[in-house]
Amino acid sequence: EKGGYDHFMLKEIHEQPKAIIDTYRGRMLADEGIIRMAGIDDNLPKFLNADRIIIVACGTSWHAGLVGEYLFEDMARIPVEVEYASEFRYRNPIITEKDVVIAISQSGETADTLAAIKLAKSKGAFVFGVCNVVGSSIARETHAGAYTHAGPEIGVASTKAFTTQITVLSLIALKLAKEKGTLSKAAFQTYLQTMQLIPAQVEKLLEIDEHVKNIASIYKDAKNCLYLGRGFNFPVALEGALKLKEISYIHAEGYPAAEMKHGPIALIDENMPVFVIATNKGHYEKVVSNIQEIKSRSGKIVAVVTEGDTTVKEIADHVIEIPDTEEAFTPLLTTIPLQLLSYHIAVMLGKNVDQPRNLAKSVTVE
Ligand code: M6R
């Protein structure tokens, strides 16, 4: 059942190229320049007339929602708020009929997300679900939706659900951008062609497993780790830290790189591994200077960079290269080595990777 892999998590990490293809298949017709998604097509005016989009989710799905915020605002110019479902449901939020709420959930059973949906519906908002489990409570409770076709995710640590959620959100953002005319035809076309390259690029990234394993063996005994990123990769930093926490029980924090100087940089010393996402587009120079600040305080740096990078390579203790892509799609690639890193550290520490202590696959109680 684990398909020859030692753990479901590793199997699911390796399923990502196929899962991403399954998610965009039939929806993205790259050569024709078309994105068709029934749940969006049938409700287009709701999306185009929305004052804003509110994304509600928990955990990893919330991280995907943060990537969604960057995607929707950048491509489709729609204001987005991303909310923890558990906070949203209890703070008397302002919701109107002109809001579109997108609920993201792998299981479709998360109690807080379900409650947030019910609240939004009661205030007249249009609620759209992005779920993996077909026929789940959230899929049934929403007005419309788009499934991530990731296939069953058994490992408690979410992996392929995350990348397919980002894939669905990218498709929606692109579709709305096309309808609104906020992206040029050429830019839209480039995005579609570039998305088609992602599965093979993920496949290629999975081949550097030994290199990541080697880095894991160097840092597995760390007591604390930091994950840094900016822009589209800030949520990836949060996700990298969550993955490490939940399966290896190592304390880890994700931060927007520029926030370091507002506090966390005080933690840096020679015992502190800092995983930094420093891909070539989007704030590259800024991230390089953040890396220098850490280096000058003796921090250990593992940087995720774009192939061919030379600047970061000189400063960082280790680099992990990802193939080049559009900045908006980098989370689909930068996530992969961070998943592998957490996986290998947890295995090396002898932890129960697929069923970490204190955690359940779906959180059906609040
Ligand atoms: O099924 P959901 O996507 O609604 O679950 C949300 C979180 O409970 C989930 O993402 C959790 O954070 C994972 N264990 C993270 O790996």
Coordinates of C-alpha atoms and ligand atoms in Angstrom, one line a residue:
E1 CA 0.0 0.0 0.0
K2 CA 3.0 2.3 0.5
G3 CA 4.0 1.5 -3.1
G4 CA 7.5 0.5 -2.1
Y5 CA 8.2 3.6 0.0
D6 CA 9.0 3.3 3.7
H7 CA 6.3 5.8 4.7
F8 CA 3.1 7.3 3.2
M9 CA 4.7 10.7 3.6
L10 CA 7.5 9.8 1.3
K11 CA 5.2 8.2 -1.2
E12 CA 3.0 11.3 -1.2
I13 CA 5.9 13.6 -1.6
H14 CA 6.9 11.5 -4.7
E15 CA 3.3 11.6 -6.0
Q16 CA 3.4 15.3 -6.4
P17 CA 4.3 15.5 -10.1
K18 CA 1.3 13.3 -10.9
A19 CA -1.0 15.0 -8.4
I20 CA -0.3 18.4 -9.9
I21 CA -1.0 17.1 -13.4
D22 CA -4.2 15.5 -12.2
T23 CA -5.2 18.8 -10.7
Y24 CA -4.8 20.9 -13.8
R25 CA -5.7 18.2 -16.3
G26 CA -8.9 19.1 -18.3
R27 CA -8.9 22.5 -16.6
M28 CA -5.9 24.2 -18.2
L29 CA -5.7 23.9 -21.9
A30 CA -2.3 25.6 -22.3
D31 CA -2.1 25.6 -26.1
E32 CA -5.6 27.0 -26.5
G33 CA -5.0 29.5 -23.8
I34 CA -8.0 28.4 -21.9
I35 CA -8.7 27.7 -18.2
R36 CA -12.1 26.1 -17.6
M37 CA -13.4 25.2 -14.1
A38 CA -17.0 24.5 -13.8
G39 CA -17.3 25.9 -10.2
I40 CA -15.8 29.3 -11.4
D41 CA -17.4 29.4 -14.9
D42 CA -20.9 28.8 -13.4
N43 CA -20.4 31.6 -10.9
L44 CA -18.2 34.1 -12.7
P45 CA -20.2 37.2 -11.8
K46 CA -19.8 36.4 -8.1
F47 CA -16.1 36.4 -8.5
L48 CA -15.8 39.4 -10.8
N49 CA -18.1 41.6 -8.7
A50 CA -16.6 40.6 -5.4
D51 CA -15.4 43.4 -3.2
R52 CA -12.8 41.0 -1.8
I53 CA -12.0 37.4 -1.3
I54 CA -11.7 36.0 2.2
I55 CA -9.8 32.7 2.4
V56 CA -10.5 30.6 5.5
A57 CA -8.5 27.5 6.4
C58 CA -6.3 25.9 9.1
G59 CA -2.7 24.6 9.2
T60 CA -1.1 23.8 5.9
S61 CA -4.3 24.7 4.0
W62 CA -4.0 28.2 5.6
H63 CA -0.4 28.4 4.3
A64 CA -1.8 27.5 0.8
G65 CA -4.3 30.3 1.4
L66 CA -1.5 32.8 2.0
V67 CA 0.1 31.8 -1.3
G68 CA -3.4 32.3 -2.8
E69 CA -3.4 35.9 -1.4
Y70 CA -0.3 36.7 -3.4
L71 CA -1.6 35.0 -6.5
F72 CA -5.1 36.7 -6.5
E73 CA -3.8 40.1 -5.7
D74 CA -0.9 40.0 -8.1
M75 CA -2.6 38.4 -11.1
A76 CA -6.3 39.3 -10.7
R77 CA -6.0 42.5 -8.6
I78 CA -8.7 41.3 -6.1
P79 CA -8.2 42.2 -2.5
V80 CA -7.7 39.1 -0.3
E81 CA -7.8 38.4 3.4
V82 CA -6.6 35.1 4.7
E83 CA -8.0 34.0 8.0
Y84 CA -7.5 31.2 10.4
A85 CA -10.9 29.6 10.4
S86 CA -10.8 29.3 14.2
E87 CA -10.3 33.1 14.7
F88 CA -12.7 34.1 11.9
R89 CA -15.6 32.2 13.3
Y90 CA -15.4 33.7 16.8
R91 CA -14.6 37.3 16.2
N92 CA -17.8 38.7 14.7
P93 CA -16.3 39.3 11.3
I94 CA -17.7 41.7 8.8
I95 CA -19.0 39.7 5.9
T96 CA -21.4 40.8 3.2
E97 CA -23.1 39.4 0.1
K98 CA -20.4 41.0 -1.9
D99 CA -17.7 38.8 -0.4
V100 CA -16.5 35.6 -1.8
V101 CA -15.2 33.2 0.8
I102 CA -12.9 30.4 -0.3
A103 CA -12.5 27.6 2.2
I104 CA -9.5 25.4 1.7
S105 CA -9.3 21.9 3.3
Q106 CA -7.7 18.7 2.4
S107 CA -10.0 16.5 4.4
G108 CA -13.1 18.6 4.0
E109 CA -13.9 17.8 7.6
T110 CA -12.0 20.4 9.7
A111 CA -14.5 21.6 12.3
D112 CA -13.3 25.2 12.5
T113 CA -13.3 25.6 8.7
L114 CA -16.8 24.1 8.5
A115 CA -18.1 26.5 11.1
A116 CA -16.5 29.4 9.3
I117 CA -18.3 28.4 6.2
K118 CA -21.6 28.2 7.9
L119 CA -21.1 31.7 9.4
A120 CA -20.2 33.2 6.0
K121 CA -23.2 31.6 4.4
S122 CA -25.5 33.0 7.1
K123 CA -24.2 36.5 6.3
G124 CA -25.0 36.0 2.6
A125 CA -21.5 35.4 1.2
F126 CA -20.8 33.1 -1.7
V127 CA -18.7 30.2 -0.4
F128 CA -16.4 28.3 -2.6
G129 CA -14.6 25.1 -1.5
V130 CA -11.1 23.8 -2.4
C131 CA -11.1 20.3 -1.0
N132 CA -9.3 17.1 -1.7
V133 CA -11.8 14.6 -0.3
V134 CA -14.8 14.2 -2.7
G135 CA -18.1 14.4 -1.0
S136 CA -16.7 15.6 2.3
S137 CA -18.7 17.8 4.6
I138 CA -17.0 21.0 3.4
A139 CA -17.5 20.0 -0.3
R140 CA -21.2 19.6 0.5
E141 CA -21.6 22.7 2.6
T142 CA -20.1 25.1 0.0
H143 CA -22.0 26.7 -2.9
A144 CA -19.5 25.6 -5.4
G145 CA -15.9 24.4 -5.5
A146 CA -12.9 22.9 -7.2
Y147 CA -11.4 19.6 -6.0
T148 CA -7.7 19.1 -5.8
H149 CA -7.2 15.8 -7.4
A150 CA -4.3 14.8 -5.2
G151 CA -5.6 11.3 -4.4
P152 CA -5.8 10.0 -0.8
E153 CA -3.4 11.7 1.6
I154 CA -2.6 9.3 4.5
G155 CA 0.4 10.8 6.1
V156 CA -0.6 13.3 8.8
A157 CA 1.9 15.8 7.5
S158 CA 0.2 17.3 4.5
T159 CA 2.4 17.4 1.3
K160 CA 0.7 16.8 -2.0
A161 CA -2.5 18.4 -0.7
F162 CA -0.5 21.6 -0.3
T163 CA 1.0 21.7 -3.7
T164 CA -2.3 20.8 -5.4
Q165 CA -4.1 23.5 -3.4
I166 CA -1.6 26.0 -4.7
T167 CA -2.2 24.6 -8.2
V168 CA -6.0 25.1 -8.0
L169 CA -5.5 28.6 -6.5
S170 CA -3.1 29.5 -9.4
L171 CA -5.7 28.3 -11.9
I172 CA -8.4 30.4 -10.3
A173 CA -6.2 33.4 -10.1
L174 CA -5.2 33.1 -13.8
K175 CA -8.8 32.5 -14.9
L176 CA -10.0 35.6 -13.0
A177 CA -7.1 37.6 -14.3
K178 CA -8.0 36.7 -17.9
E179 CA -11.7 37.6 -17.4
K180 CA -10.8 40.9 -15.7
G181 CA -8.1 41.7 -18.2
T182 CA -5.5 42.3 -15.4
L183 CA -2.9 40.2 -17.2
S184 CA -1.8 40.7 -20.8
K185 CA -2.6 37.9 -23.2
A186 CA 1.1 37.2 -23.5
A187 CA 1.7 37.1 -19.8
F188 CA -1.4 34.8 -19.3
Q189 CA 0.0 32.5 -22.1
T190 CA 3.4 32.4 -20.5
Y191 CA 2.0 31.4 -17.2
L192 CA 0.1 28.5 -18.7
Q193 CA 3.1 27.2 -20.6
T194 CA 5.2 27.6 -17.5
M195 CA 2.7 25.7 -15.3
Q196 CA 3.0 22.8 -17.7
L197 CA 6.7 22.5 -16.9
I198 CA 6.2 22.3 -13.2
P199 CA 5.5 18.5 -12.8
A200 CA 8.7 17.6 -14.6
Q201 CA 10.6 20.1 -12.6
V202 CA 9.2 18.6 -9.3
E203 CA 10.3 15.2 -10.6
K204 CA 13.8 16.5 -11.2
L205 CA 13.8 18.0 -7.7
L206 CA 12.9 14.7 -6.1
E207 CA 16.1 13.3 -7.6
I208 CA 18.3 15.5 -5.3
D209 CA 17.0 13.5 -2.4
E210 CA 20.5 12.3 -1.4
H211 CA 21.8 15.9 -1.2
V212 CA 18.9 16.9 1.0
K213 CA 19.4 13.8 3.2
N214 CA 23.0 14.8 3.7
I215 CA 21.9 18.3 4.9
A216 CA 19.3 16.6 7.1
S217 CA 22.1 14.5 8.8
I218 CA 24.1 17.7 9.5
Y219 CA 21.2 19.6 11.2
K220 CA 19.1 16.8 12.7
D221 CA 20.2 17.5 16.3
A222 CA 19.4 21.2 16.2
K223 CA 17.0 22.3 18.9
N224 CA 15.6 25.3 17.1
C225 CA 15.4 26.2 13.4
L226 CA 14.3 29.3 11.5
Y227 CA 12.7 29.3 8.0
L228 CA 12.8 32.6 6.1
G229 CA 11.2 33.7 2.8
R230 CA 9.7 36.8 1.3
G231 CA 6.8 37.4 -1.1
F232 CA 5.4 34.2 -2.5
N233 CA 7.9 32.2 -0.5
F234 CA 7.0 33.7 2.9
P235 CA 4.1 31.1 3.2
V236 CA 6.6 28.4 2.1
A237 CA 8.8 29.3 5.1
L238 CA 5.8 28.9 7.4
E239 CA 5.0 25.6 5.8
G240 CA 8.6 24.4 6.0
A241 CA 8.7 25.2 9.8
L242 CA 5.3 23.5 10.4
K243 CA 6.5 20.4 8.6
L244 CA 9.6 20.1 10.8
K245 CA 7.7 20.8 14.0
E246 CA 5.0 18.3 13.5
I247 CA 7.0 15.2 12.5
S248 CA 10.5 15.8 14.1
Y249 CA 9.3 17.7 17.2
I250 CA 12.1 20.2 16.6
H251 CA 11.1 23.8 17.4
A252 CA 11.0 25.8 14.2
E253 CA 9.6 29.2 13.2
G254 CA 8.9 30.6 9.9
Y255 CA 9.3 34.4 9.3
P256 CA 9.2 36.9 6.5
A257 CA 13.0 37.4 6.1
A258 CA 12.8 41.2 6.7
E259 CA 11.2 40.6 10.1
M260 CA 14.4 39.2 11.5
K261 CA 15.8 42.5 12.6
H262 CA 12.6 43.2 14.5
G263 CA 13.4 40.5 17.0
P264 CA 14.3 37.0 16.0
I265 CA 17.8 37.8 14.8
A266 CA 18.7 37.9 18.5
L267 CA 18.4 34.1 18.4
I268 CA 21.1 33.7 15.9
D269 CA 24.3 31.9 16.8
E270 CA 26.5 29.1 15.4
N271 CA 23.9 26.6 16.6
M272 CA 21.0 28.0 14.7
P273 CA 20.3 26.6 11.3
V274 CA 18.4 29.0 9.1
F275 CA 16.7 27.8 6.0
V276 CA 16.3 30.6 3.6
I277 CA 14.4 30.7 0.3
A278 CA 16.3 32.9 -2.0
T279 CA 15.1 32.3 -5.6
N280 CA 16.2 34.6 -8.4
K281 CA 13.1 36.6 -8.9
G282 CA 11.2 38.7 -6.4
H283 CA 13.2 40.5 -3.7
Y284 CA 16.4 38.4 -4.4
E285 CA 18.8 41.3 -3.5
K286 CA 16.8 41.9 -0.3
V287 CA 17.0 38.3 0.7
V288 CA 20.7 38.2 0.0
S289 CA 21.2 41.1 2.4
N290 CA 19.1 39.2 5.0
I291 CA 21.4 36.2 4.5
Q292 CA 24.4 38.4 5.0
E293 CA 23.0 39.7 8.3
I294 CA 22.6 36.1 9.6
K295 CA 26.0 35.1 8.4
S296 CA 27.7 37.9 10.2
R297 CA 26.1 36.7 13.4
S298 CA 27.5 33.2 12.8
G299 CA 24.2 31.6 11.8
K300 CA 24.3 28.4 9.7
I301 CA 22.6 29.0 6.4
V302 CA 20.9 26.5 4.1
A303 CA 19.5 28.3 1.1
V304 CA 17.1 27.2 -1.5
V305 CA 18.2 29.0 -4.7
T306 CA 17.6 29.0 -8.4
E307 CA 19.9 26.9 -10.6
G308 CA 22.9 28.8 -11.6
D309 CA 22.9 31.1 -8.6
T310 CA 26.4 32.3 -7.6
T311 CA 25.9 35.1 -5.0
V312 CA 24.1 33.1 -2.3
K313 CA 26.3 30.1 -3.0
E314 CA 29.3 32.0 -1.8
I315 CA 27.7 33.0 1.5
A316 CA 25.5 30.0 2.4
D317 CA 26.8 26.9 4.1
H318 CA 24.7 24.7 1.8
V319 CA 22.5 25.4 -1.2
I320 CA 19.7 23.4 -2.7
E321 CA 18.9 24.4 -6.3
I322 CA 15.5 24.5 -7.8
P323 CA 14.8 24.9 -11.6
D324 CA 13.8 28.3 -12.9
T325 CA 10.1 29.3 -13.1
E326 CA 7.8 32.2 -12.8
E327 CA 8.1 33.8 -9.4
A328 CA 4.4 33.1 -8.7
F329 CA 5.0 29.3 -9.2
T330 CA 8.2 29.1 -7.1
P331 CA 6.2 27.8 -4.0
L332 CA 5.4 24.6 -6.0
L333 CA 9.1 24.0 -6.3
T334 CA 10.7 25.5 -3.1
T335 CA 8.3 23.4 -1.0
I336 CA 9.7 20.1 -2.2
P337 CA 13.2 20.1 -0.6
L338 CA 11.7 21.4 2.6
Q339 CA 9.3 18.5 2.7
L340 CA 12.2 16.1 2.1
L341 CA 14.3 17.7 4.7
S342 CA 11.7 17.3 7.4
Y343 CA 11.0 13.8 6.3
H344 CA 14.7 12.8 6.6
I345 CA 15.3 14.5 9.9
A346 CA 12.2 12.8 11.4
V347 CA 13.3 9.4 10.1
M348 CA 16.9 9.9 11.4
L349 CA 15.5 10.9 14.8
G350 CA 13.4 7.7 14.8
K351 CA 10.0 9.5 14.9
N352 CA 6.7 8.2 13.8
V353 CA 6.6 10.1 10.5
D354 CA 3.1 9.1 9.3
Q355 CA 1.4 9.4 12.7
P356 CA 3.2 12.0 14.8
R357 CA 2.3 12.2 18.5
N358 CA -0.6 14.3 19.5
L359 CA -1.9 14.8 16.0
A360 CA -4.8 13.5 14.0
K361 CA -5.2 13.6 10.2
S362 CA -8.4 15.5 10.3
V363 CA -9.3 17.8 13.2
T364 CA -13.0 17.3 13.5
V365 CA -13.3 18.8 16.9
E366 CA -12.5 22.5 17.6
Ligands
M6R1 O1 -7.9 18.8 6.2 P1 -7.5 20.3 6.4 O2 -6.7 20.7 5.2 O3 -8.7 21.2 6.7 O4 -6.6 20.3 7.6 C1 -6.0 21.4 8.1 C2 -4.9 21.2 9.1 O5 -5.4 20.4 10.2 C3 -3.7 20.4 8.4 O6 -3.3 21.1 7.3 C4 -2.6 20.2 9.4 O7 -2.0 21.5 9.7 C5 -1.5 19.3 8.8 N1 -1.2 18.2 9.7 C6 -0.3 19.9 8.4 O8 0.7 19.0 7.9

